[in-house]
Each structure stands twice: as C-alpha cells, then as structure tokens.
Short mmCIF file of C-alpha atoms and ligand atoms in Angstrom, two decimals:
data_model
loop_
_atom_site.label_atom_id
_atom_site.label_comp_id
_atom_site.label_asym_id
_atom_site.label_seq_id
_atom_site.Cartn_x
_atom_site.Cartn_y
_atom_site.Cartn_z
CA UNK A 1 51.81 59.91 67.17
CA UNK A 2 54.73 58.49 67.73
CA UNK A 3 56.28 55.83 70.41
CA UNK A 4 58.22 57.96 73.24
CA UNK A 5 60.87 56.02 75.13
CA UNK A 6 60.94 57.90 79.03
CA UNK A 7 64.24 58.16 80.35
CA UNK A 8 65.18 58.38 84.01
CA UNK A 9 64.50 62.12 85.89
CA UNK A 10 67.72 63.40 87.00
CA UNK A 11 67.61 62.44 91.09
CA UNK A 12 67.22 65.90 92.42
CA UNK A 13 63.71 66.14 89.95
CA UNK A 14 62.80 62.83 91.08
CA UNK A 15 63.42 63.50 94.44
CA UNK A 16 61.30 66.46 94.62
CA UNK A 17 58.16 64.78 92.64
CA UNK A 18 58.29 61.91 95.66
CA UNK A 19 58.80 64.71 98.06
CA UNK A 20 55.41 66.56 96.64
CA UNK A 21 53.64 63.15 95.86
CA UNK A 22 53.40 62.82 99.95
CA UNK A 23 53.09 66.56 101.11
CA UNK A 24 49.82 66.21 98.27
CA UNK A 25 48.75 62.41 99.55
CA UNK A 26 45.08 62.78 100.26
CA UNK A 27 44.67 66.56 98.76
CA UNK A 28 41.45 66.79 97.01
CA UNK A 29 42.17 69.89 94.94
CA UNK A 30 45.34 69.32 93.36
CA UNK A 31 45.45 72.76 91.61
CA UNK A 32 47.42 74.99 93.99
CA UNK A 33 49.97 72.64 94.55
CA UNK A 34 50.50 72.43 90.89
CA UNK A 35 50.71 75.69 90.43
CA UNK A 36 53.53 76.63 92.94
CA UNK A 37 55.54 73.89 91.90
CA UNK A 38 55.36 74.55 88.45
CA UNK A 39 57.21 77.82 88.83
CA UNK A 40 60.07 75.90 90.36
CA UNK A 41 63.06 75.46 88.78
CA UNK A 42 63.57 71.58 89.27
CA UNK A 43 59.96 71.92 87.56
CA UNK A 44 61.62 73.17 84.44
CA UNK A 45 63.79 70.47 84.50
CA UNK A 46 61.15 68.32 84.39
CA UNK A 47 60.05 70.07 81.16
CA UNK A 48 63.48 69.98 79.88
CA UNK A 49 63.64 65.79 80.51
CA UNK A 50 59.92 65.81 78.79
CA UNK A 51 61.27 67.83 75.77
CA UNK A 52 64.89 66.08 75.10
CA UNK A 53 62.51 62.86 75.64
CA UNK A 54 60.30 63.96 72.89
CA UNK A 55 63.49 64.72 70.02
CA UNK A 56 65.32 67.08 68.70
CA UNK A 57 62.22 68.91 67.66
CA UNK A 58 60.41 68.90 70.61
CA UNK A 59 57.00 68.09 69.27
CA UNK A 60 54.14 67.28 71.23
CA UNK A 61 53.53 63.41 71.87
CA UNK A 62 49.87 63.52 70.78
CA UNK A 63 50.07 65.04 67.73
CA UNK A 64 53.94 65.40 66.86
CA UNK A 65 52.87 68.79 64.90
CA UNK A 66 52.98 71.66 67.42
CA UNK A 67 55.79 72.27 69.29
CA UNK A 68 55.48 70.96 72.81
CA UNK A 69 55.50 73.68 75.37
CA UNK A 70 53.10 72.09 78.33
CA UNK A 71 53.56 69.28 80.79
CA UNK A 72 50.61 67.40 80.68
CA UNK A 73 49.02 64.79 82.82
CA UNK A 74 48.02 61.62 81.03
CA UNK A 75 45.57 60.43 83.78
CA UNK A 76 44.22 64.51 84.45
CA UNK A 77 45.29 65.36 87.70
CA UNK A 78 42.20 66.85 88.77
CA UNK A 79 39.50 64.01 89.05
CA UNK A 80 43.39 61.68 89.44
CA UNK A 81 44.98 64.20 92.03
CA UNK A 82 47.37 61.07 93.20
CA UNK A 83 48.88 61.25 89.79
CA UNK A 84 49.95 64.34 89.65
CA UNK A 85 53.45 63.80 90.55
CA UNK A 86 53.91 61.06 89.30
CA UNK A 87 56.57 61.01 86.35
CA UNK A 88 55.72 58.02 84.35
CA UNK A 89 52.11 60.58 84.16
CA UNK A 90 54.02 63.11 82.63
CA UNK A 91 53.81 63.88 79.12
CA UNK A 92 54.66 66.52 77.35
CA UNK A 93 52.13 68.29 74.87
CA UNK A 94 50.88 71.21 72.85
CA UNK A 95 48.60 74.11 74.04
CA UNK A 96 45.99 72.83 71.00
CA UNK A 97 45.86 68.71 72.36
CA UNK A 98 45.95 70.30 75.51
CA UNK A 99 42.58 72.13 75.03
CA UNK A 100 40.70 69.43 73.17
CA UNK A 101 42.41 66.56 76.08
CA UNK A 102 40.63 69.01 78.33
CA UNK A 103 39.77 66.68 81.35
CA UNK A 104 38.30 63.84 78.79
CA UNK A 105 39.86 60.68 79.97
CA UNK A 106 37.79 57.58 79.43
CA UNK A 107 38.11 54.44 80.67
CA UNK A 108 37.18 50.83 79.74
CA UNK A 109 35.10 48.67 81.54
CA UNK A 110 37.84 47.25 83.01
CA UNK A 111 39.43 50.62 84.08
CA UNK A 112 41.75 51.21 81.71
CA UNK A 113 42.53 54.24 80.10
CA UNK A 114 41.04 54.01 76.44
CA UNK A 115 43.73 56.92 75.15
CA UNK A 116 46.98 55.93 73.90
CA UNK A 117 50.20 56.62 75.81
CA UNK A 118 52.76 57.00 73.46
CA UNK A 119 55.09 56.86 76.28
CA UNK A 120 53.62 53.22 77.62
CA UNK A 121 52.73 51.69 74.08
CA UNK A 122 53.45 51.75 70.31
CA UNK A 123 50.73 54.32 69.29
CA UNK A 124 50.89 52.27 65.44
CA UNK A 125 48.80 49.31 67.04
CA UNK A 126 46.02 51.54 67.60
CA UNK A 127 46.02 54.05 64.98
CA UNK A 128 46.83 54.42 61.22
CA UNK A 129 47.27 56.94 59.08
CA UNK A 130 46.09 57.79 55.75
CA UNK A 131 48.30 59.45 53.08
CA UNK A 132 46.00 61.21 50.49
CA UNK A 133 43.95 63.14 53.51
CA UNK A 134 47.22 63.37 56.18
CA UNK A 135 44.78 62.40 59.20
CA UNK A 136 45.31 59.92 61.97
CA UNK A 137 42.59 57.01 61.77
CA UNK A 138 41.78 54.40 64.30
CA UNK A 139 43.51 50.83 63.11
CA UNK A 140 41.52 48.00 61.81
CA UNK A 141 41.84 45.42 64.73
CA UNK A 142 41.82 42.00 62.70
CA UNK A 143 41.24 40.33 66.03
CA UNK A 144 37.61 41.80 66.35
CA UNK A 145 36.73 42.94 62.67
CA UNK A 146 36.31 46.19 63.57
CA UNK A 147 38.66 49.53 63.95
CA UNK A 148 40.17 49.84 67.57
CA UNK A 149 38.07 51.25 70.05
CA UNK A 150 41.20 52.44 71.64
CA UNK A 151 42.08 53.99 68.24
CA UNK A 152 39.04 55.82 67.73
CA UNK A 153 38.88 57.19 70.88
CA UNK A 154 42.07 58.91 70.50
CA UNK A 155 41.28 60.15 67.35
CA UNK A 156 38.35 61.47 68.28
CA UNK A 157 39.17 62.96 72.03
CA UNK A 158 42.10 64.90 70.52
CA UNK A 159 40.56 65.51 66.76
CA UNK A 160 43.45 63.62 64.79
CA UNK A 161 41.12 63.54 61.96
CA UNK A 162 40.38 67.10 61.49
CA UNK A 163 43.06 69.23 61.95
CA UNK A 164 44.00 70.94 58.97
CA UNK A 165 47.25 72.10 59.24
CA UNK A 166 48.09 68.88 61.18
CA UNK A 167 47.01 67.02 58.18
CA UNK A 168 48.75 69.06 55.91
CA UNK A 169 52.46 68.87 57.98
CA UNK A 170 51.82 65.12 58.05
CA UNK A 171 51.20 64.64 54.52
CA UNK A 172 54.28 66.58 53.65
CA UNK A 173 56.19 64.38 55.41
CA UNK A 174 55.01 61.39 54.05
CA UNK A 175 55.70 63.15 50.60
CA UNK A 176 59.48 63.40 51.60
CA UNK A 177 59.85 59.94 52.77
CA UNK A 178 58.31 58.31 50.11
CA UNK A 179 60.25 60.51 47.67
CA UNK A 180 63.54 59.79 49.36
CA UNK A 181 62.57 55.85 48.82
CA UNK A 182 61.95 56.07 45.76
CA UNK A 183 65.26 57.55 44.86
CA UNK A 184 67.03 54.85 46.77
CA UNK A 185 65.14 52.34 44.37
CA UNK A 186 66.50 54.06 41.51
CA UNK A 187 69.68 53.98 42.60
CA UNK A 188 72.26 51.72 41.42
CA UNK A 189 72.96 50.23 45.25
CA UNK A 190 71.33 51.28 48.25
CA UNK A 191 73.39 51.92 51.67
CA UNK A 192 70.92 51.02 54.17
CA UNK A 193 72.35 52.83 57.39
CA UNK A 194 72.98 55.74 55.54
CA UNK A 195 68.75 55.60 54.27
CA UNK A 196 67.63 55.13 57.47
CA UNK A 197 69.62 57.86 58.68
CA UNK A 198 68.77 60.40 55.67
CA UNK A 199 64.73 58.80 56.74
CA UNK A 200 64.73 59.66 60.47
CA UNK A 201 66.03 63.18 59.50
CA UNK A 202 63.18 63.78 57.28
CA UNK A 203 60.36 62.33 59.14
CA UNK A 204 59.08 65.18 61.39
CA UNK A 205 55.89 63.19 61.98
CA UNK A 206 56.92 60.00 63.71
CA UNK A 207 55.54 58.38 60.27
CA UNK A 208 58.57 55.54 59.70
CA UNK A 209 56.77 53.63 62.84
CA UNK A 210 54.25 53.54 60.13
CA UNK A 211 55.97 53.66 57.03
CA UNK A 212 58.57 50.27 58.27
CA UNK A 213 55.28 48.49 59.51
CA UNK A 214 52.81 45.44 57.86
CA UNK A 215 50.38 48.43 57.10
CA UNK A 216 53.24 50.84 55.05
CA UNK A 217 54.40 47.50 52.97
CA UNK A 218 51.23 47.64 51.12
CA UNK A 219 52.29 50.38 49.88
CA UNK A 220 54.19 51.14 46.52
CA UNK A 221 57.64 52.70 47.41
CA UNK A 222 57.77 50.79 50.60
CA UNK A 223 56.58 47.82 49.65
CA UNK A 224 59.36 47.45 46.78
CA UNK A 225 62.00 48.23 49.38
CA UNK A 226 61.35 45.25 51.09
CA UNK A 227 61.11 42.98 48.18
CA UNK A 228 64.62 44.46 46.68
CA UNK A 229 66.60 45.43 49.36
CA UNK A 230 65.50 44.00 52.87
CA UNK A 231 68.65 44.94 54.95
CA UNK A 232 67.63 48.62 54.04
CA UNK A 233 63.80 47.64 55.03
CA UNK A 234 65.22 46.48 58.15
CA UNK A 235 67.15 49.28 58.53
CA UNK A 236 64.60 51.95 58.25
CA UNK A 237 62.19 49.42 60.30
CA UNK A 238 64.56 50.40 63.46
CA UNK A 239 64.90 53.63 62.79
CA UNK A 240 61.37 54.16 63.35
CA UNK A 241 61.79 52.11 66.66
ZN1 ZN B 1 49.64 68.43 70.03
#
C-alpha cells in the first residue's frame, strides 16, 4: 500500500456527486441509486480521476498489485448509505480487495475506522513489509510494544499476508530496487535526482515509502546509501512521498 494524494474532481463530477448526495439524503437502500449512476458518463470520469490519482499504472490502492478497475467505498455504502457520494469515500480498487473488503469495516471504540486509507494517511505507519516472504505485516508500534492494531486489521481484512502472487510481484520489486542501489554504491559518483528517478520507475509496489523510511535503513543496500551519499537518500526519500 501506498500513500494516494486525491486531487480535486473536475466541477461537472463534483457537481453531480452533491447533486446525488441530496436526491439520496435519507435513502436507506443505497443500491439502486448506485447502480444508475454508475452507468453515467460523469461516473466514468470519476473512475478516470480515481485511476490518474492512483499512477501511471493504475493499481489498486489496497494492494498496488492488481490493476484497479472498481470504485470502491472506503466507509461501505450500504450499512454508510450517506457516504456514498461522497468523493473523499472514493477509492479506487481491485475486483480481489474488493471481495475480501466485502462489507468488513470495523471500527474502534472511539468510531474510527480501524482500516487504513491510503488516501487520508501514510499506509507505512501502520504496516511493514517483509522482503524474504513479499507480504504486508502490521508495524511494530513502539508507543504500545505491540504491532498496530490498525495494521493488523488491514492485513488481515484484505489478506496482505497471504496472497501469493501479491507476495511474489512485491518481492520482485524489492529485488529491483535494491539491485538498482546497490549499483549506485558501486558506482564511482552517484546522481541523486537521476536515482530517484530510475527508483520511482522501478517500484511498481509503492515500496520506496518503505524502502526511504527508519524501517528500510536497517537494511543493507539502503542503509549504506544513507551513510555514503545522503543527498541521494534524501532524494529517493521524496520520491517515495
Ligand atoms: Zn487490490
């Protein structure tokens, strides 16, 4: 997972959402609405917004594997039918997160949602990843001496820890960054814009968020970047950004 920055809906796509967020106020089954509007054609530009949002691959936001090909409600819009239209609610995901998500959406006991938004918050403070299986892990939360309960739960409502081909995409990717850092350390001079360019091209996984963080610098080919060469650390950090 990786943190999604939500641009602005074109006005004519916003203006519709507010228009159907009031005809909808009060509906209790939020379903046919839905439906109808989502063969619209302002609806598609919704999906459009959600994909060029999500990069040039257009990966899902949970698991940044599958291609994204469904607009999904964070906050499910059927028990949450006041949400529905909502665009910062709007996410855009794959039909496999979609299936486990199912309408699984619990809350803390303060009401918050317990998933992570990657469009709301850096998905790294919650989770972590782990390079010899490729699977998404709940972060050890210092704080309480324990992983994040807002970590596992992610992992665990949309499987992040056992999904094989998931696993296996993520670990290639790591392979490729790694390998490209290690070549810059071999190097006779490193050209940090260039690396961090070369990086964001080669991480199909979101993984430099990781890779550029306290967690990553533990770690061999990372952790010598930022000893020898810290303007390319820094470089790479805000790539992943
Ligand atoms: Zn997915």
């Amino acid at each position: 997972m990786q943190r999604v920055n939500r641009p602005k809906l074109p006005g004519r796509a916003q203006a519709y959402l507010d228009g159907k967020w009031q005809a909808t106020n009060g509906t209790l089954n939020i379903e046919p609405a839905w439906k109808s509007a989502r063969q619209t054609q302002t609806m598609r530009v919704v999906l459009q917004t959600l994909q060029n949002m999500a990069g040039a691959r257009e990966r899902c936001m949970y698991c940044v594997d599958s291609h994204g090909s469904d607009i999904e409600h964070f906050w499910p819009k059927g028990p949450y039918p006041e949400r529905a239209f909502l665009w910062p609610n709007l996410l855009l995901c794959c039909s496999e997160c979609g299936r486990f998500k199912g309408s699984q959406f619990p809350l803390s006991g303060t009401g918050q949602p317990m998933l992570v938004d990657p469009s709301a918050e850096n998905p790294w403070d919650h989770l972590d990843f782990d390079p010899d299986t490729g699977n998404l892990t709940a972060r050890y939360d210092v704080a309480i001496a324990a992983p994040s309960p807002r970590g596992e739960c992610t992992v665990r409502v949309l499987q992040l820890d056992r999904r094989e081909a998931m696993a296996e995409g993520y670990r290639r990717t790591y392979r490729r960054i790694a390998a490209r850092v290690e070549q810059a350390l071999a190097a006779d001079a490193i050209e940090p814009q260039a690396l961090a360019e070369e990086l964001r091209q080669a991480d199909e996984h979101g993984l430099l968020g990781w890779c550029f963080s306290a967690v990553g610098a533990r770690l061999k080919p990372f952790g010598d970047l930022r000893r020898r060469a810290p303007d390319a650390w820094a470089a790479c950090e805000a790539a992943g950004k």
